[in-house]
Every structure is written in structure tokens, then in C-alpha cells.
Amino acid sequence: YYCPTESCSKKIASTNSFYSHIHIVHREASYHCQHCTKKFKTSGSLAHHTARWHTSDRPLVCQQCGEGQ
């Protein structure tokens, strides 16, 4: 199979992979972060982003700019 999207020339070996590719790569991001302007294609990605960037429990802090405090 080849991806039918004009800007994508991905060759895909199986039907399941084809549908996964279309679902993950080419669908619109419909999950919007309530804390910033980012958008995500899956609720899991949004949850991961929110936990990583918008909670007080942030284990990593940038040594140069302090981002993460």
C-alpha cells in the first residue's frame, strides 16, 4: 500500500499498518491543552503533555533557563 495523501510517499506493508499510519499521521489534532496552545491527536498524548508540563511535580529542570520549576 502507498499512503494516498499527496504530500506523503510512505509505503506501507500491511492493512493494519496502513490504517494506523492514516490515523496517527494524517488526522487532525482534536485534543486541545487547556493550559497552552498545543494540540494533540490522542487523549493519551494530551495527558502525557499535561502531566509533564503543567503539573507542579516536574522532575526535570533546565540548568540554563530554569524551565521546569
GROMACS .gro file of C-alpha atoms in nm:
model
   69
    1TYR     CA    1   0.000   0.000   0.000
    2TYR     CA    2   0.101   0.359  -0.055
    3CYS     CA    3  -0.033   0.648   0.150
    4PRO     CA    4  -0.297   0.832  -0.056
    5THR     CA    5  -0.203   1.173   0.084
    6GLU     CA    6  -0.030   1.379  -0.186
    7SER     CA    7   0.247   1.510   0.036
    8CYS     CA    8   0.326   1.165   0.179
    9SER     CA    9   0.501   0.891  -0.017
   10LYS     CA   10   0.505   0.636   0.267
   11LYS     CA   11   0.498   0.272   0.152
   12ILE     CA   12   0.309   0.054   0.398
   13ALA     CA   13   0.336  -0.325   0.418
   14SER     CA   14   0.007  -0.429   0.577
   15THR     CA   15  -0.356  -0.319   0.603
   16ASN     CA   16  -0.327  -0.267   0.978
   17SER     CA   17  -0.017  -0.055   0.936
   18PHE     CA   18  -0.191   0.145   0.664
   19TYR     CA   19  -0.486   0.234   0.887
   20SER     CA   20  -0.255   0.307   1.182
   21HIS     CA   21  -0.048   0.541   0.963
   22ILE     CA   22  -0.354   0.731   0.841
   23HIS     CA   23  -0.497   0.753   1.194
   24ILE     CA   24  -0.176   0.868   1.363
   25VAL     CA   25  -0.005   1.081   1.099
   26HIS     CA   26  -0.279   1.242   0.894
   27ARG     CA   27  -0.576   1.301   1.121
   28GLU     CA   28  -0.647   1.640   1.271
   29ALA     CA   29  -0.533   1.713   1.626
   30SER     CA   30  -0.859   1.737   1.817
   31TYR     CA   31  -0.734   1.739   2.178
   32HIS     CA   32  -0.651   2.091   2.293
   33CYS     CA   33  -0.444   2.171   2.601
   34GLN     CA   34  -0.632   2.394   2.846
   35HIS     CA   35  -0.308   2.549   2.969
   36CYS     CA   36  -0.133   2.641   2.643
   37THR     CA   37  -0.188   2.645   2.266
   38LYS     CA   38  -0.067   2.291   2.190
   39LYS     CA   39  -0.294   2.036   2.020
   40PHE     CA   40  -0.270   1.657   2.019
   41LYS     CA   41  -0.407   1.369   1.814
   42THR     CA   42  -0.470   1.136   2.109
   43SER     CA   43  -0.602   1.185   2.461
   44GLY     CA   44  -0.300   0.993   2.589
   45SER     CA   45  -0.062   1.240   2.428
   46LEU     CA   46  -0.254   1.529   2.584
   47ALA     CA   47  -0.248   1.359   2.927
   48HIS     CA   48   0.127   1.299   2.897
   49HIS     CA   49   0.188   1.662   2.797
   50THR     CA   50  -0.029   1.794   3.080
   51ALA     CA   51   0.144   1.577   3.339
   52ARG     CA   52   0.488   1.667   3.204
   53TRP     CA   53   0.447   2.042   3.153
   54HIS     CA   54   0.153   2.165   3.360
   55THR     CA   55   0.183   1.998   3.699
   56SER     CA   56   0.387   2.101   3.999
   57ASP     CA   57   0.557   1.760   4.000
   58ARG     CA   58   0.823   1.827   3.736
   59PRO     CA   59   1.140   1.625   3.795
   60LEU     CA   60   1.350   1.788   3.519
   61VAL     CA   61   1.469   2.149   3.538
   62CYS     CA   62   1.672   2.321   3.267
   63GLN     CA   63   2.005   2.433   3.409
   64GLN     CA   64   2.025   2.732   3.172
   65CYS     CA   65   1.679   2.889   3.187
   66GLY     CA   66   1.514   2.724   3.489
   67GLU     CA   67   1.221   2.589   3.283
   68GLY     CA   68   1.051   2.318   3.482
   69GLN     CA   69   1.043   2.494   3.819
   0.00000   0.00000   0.00000
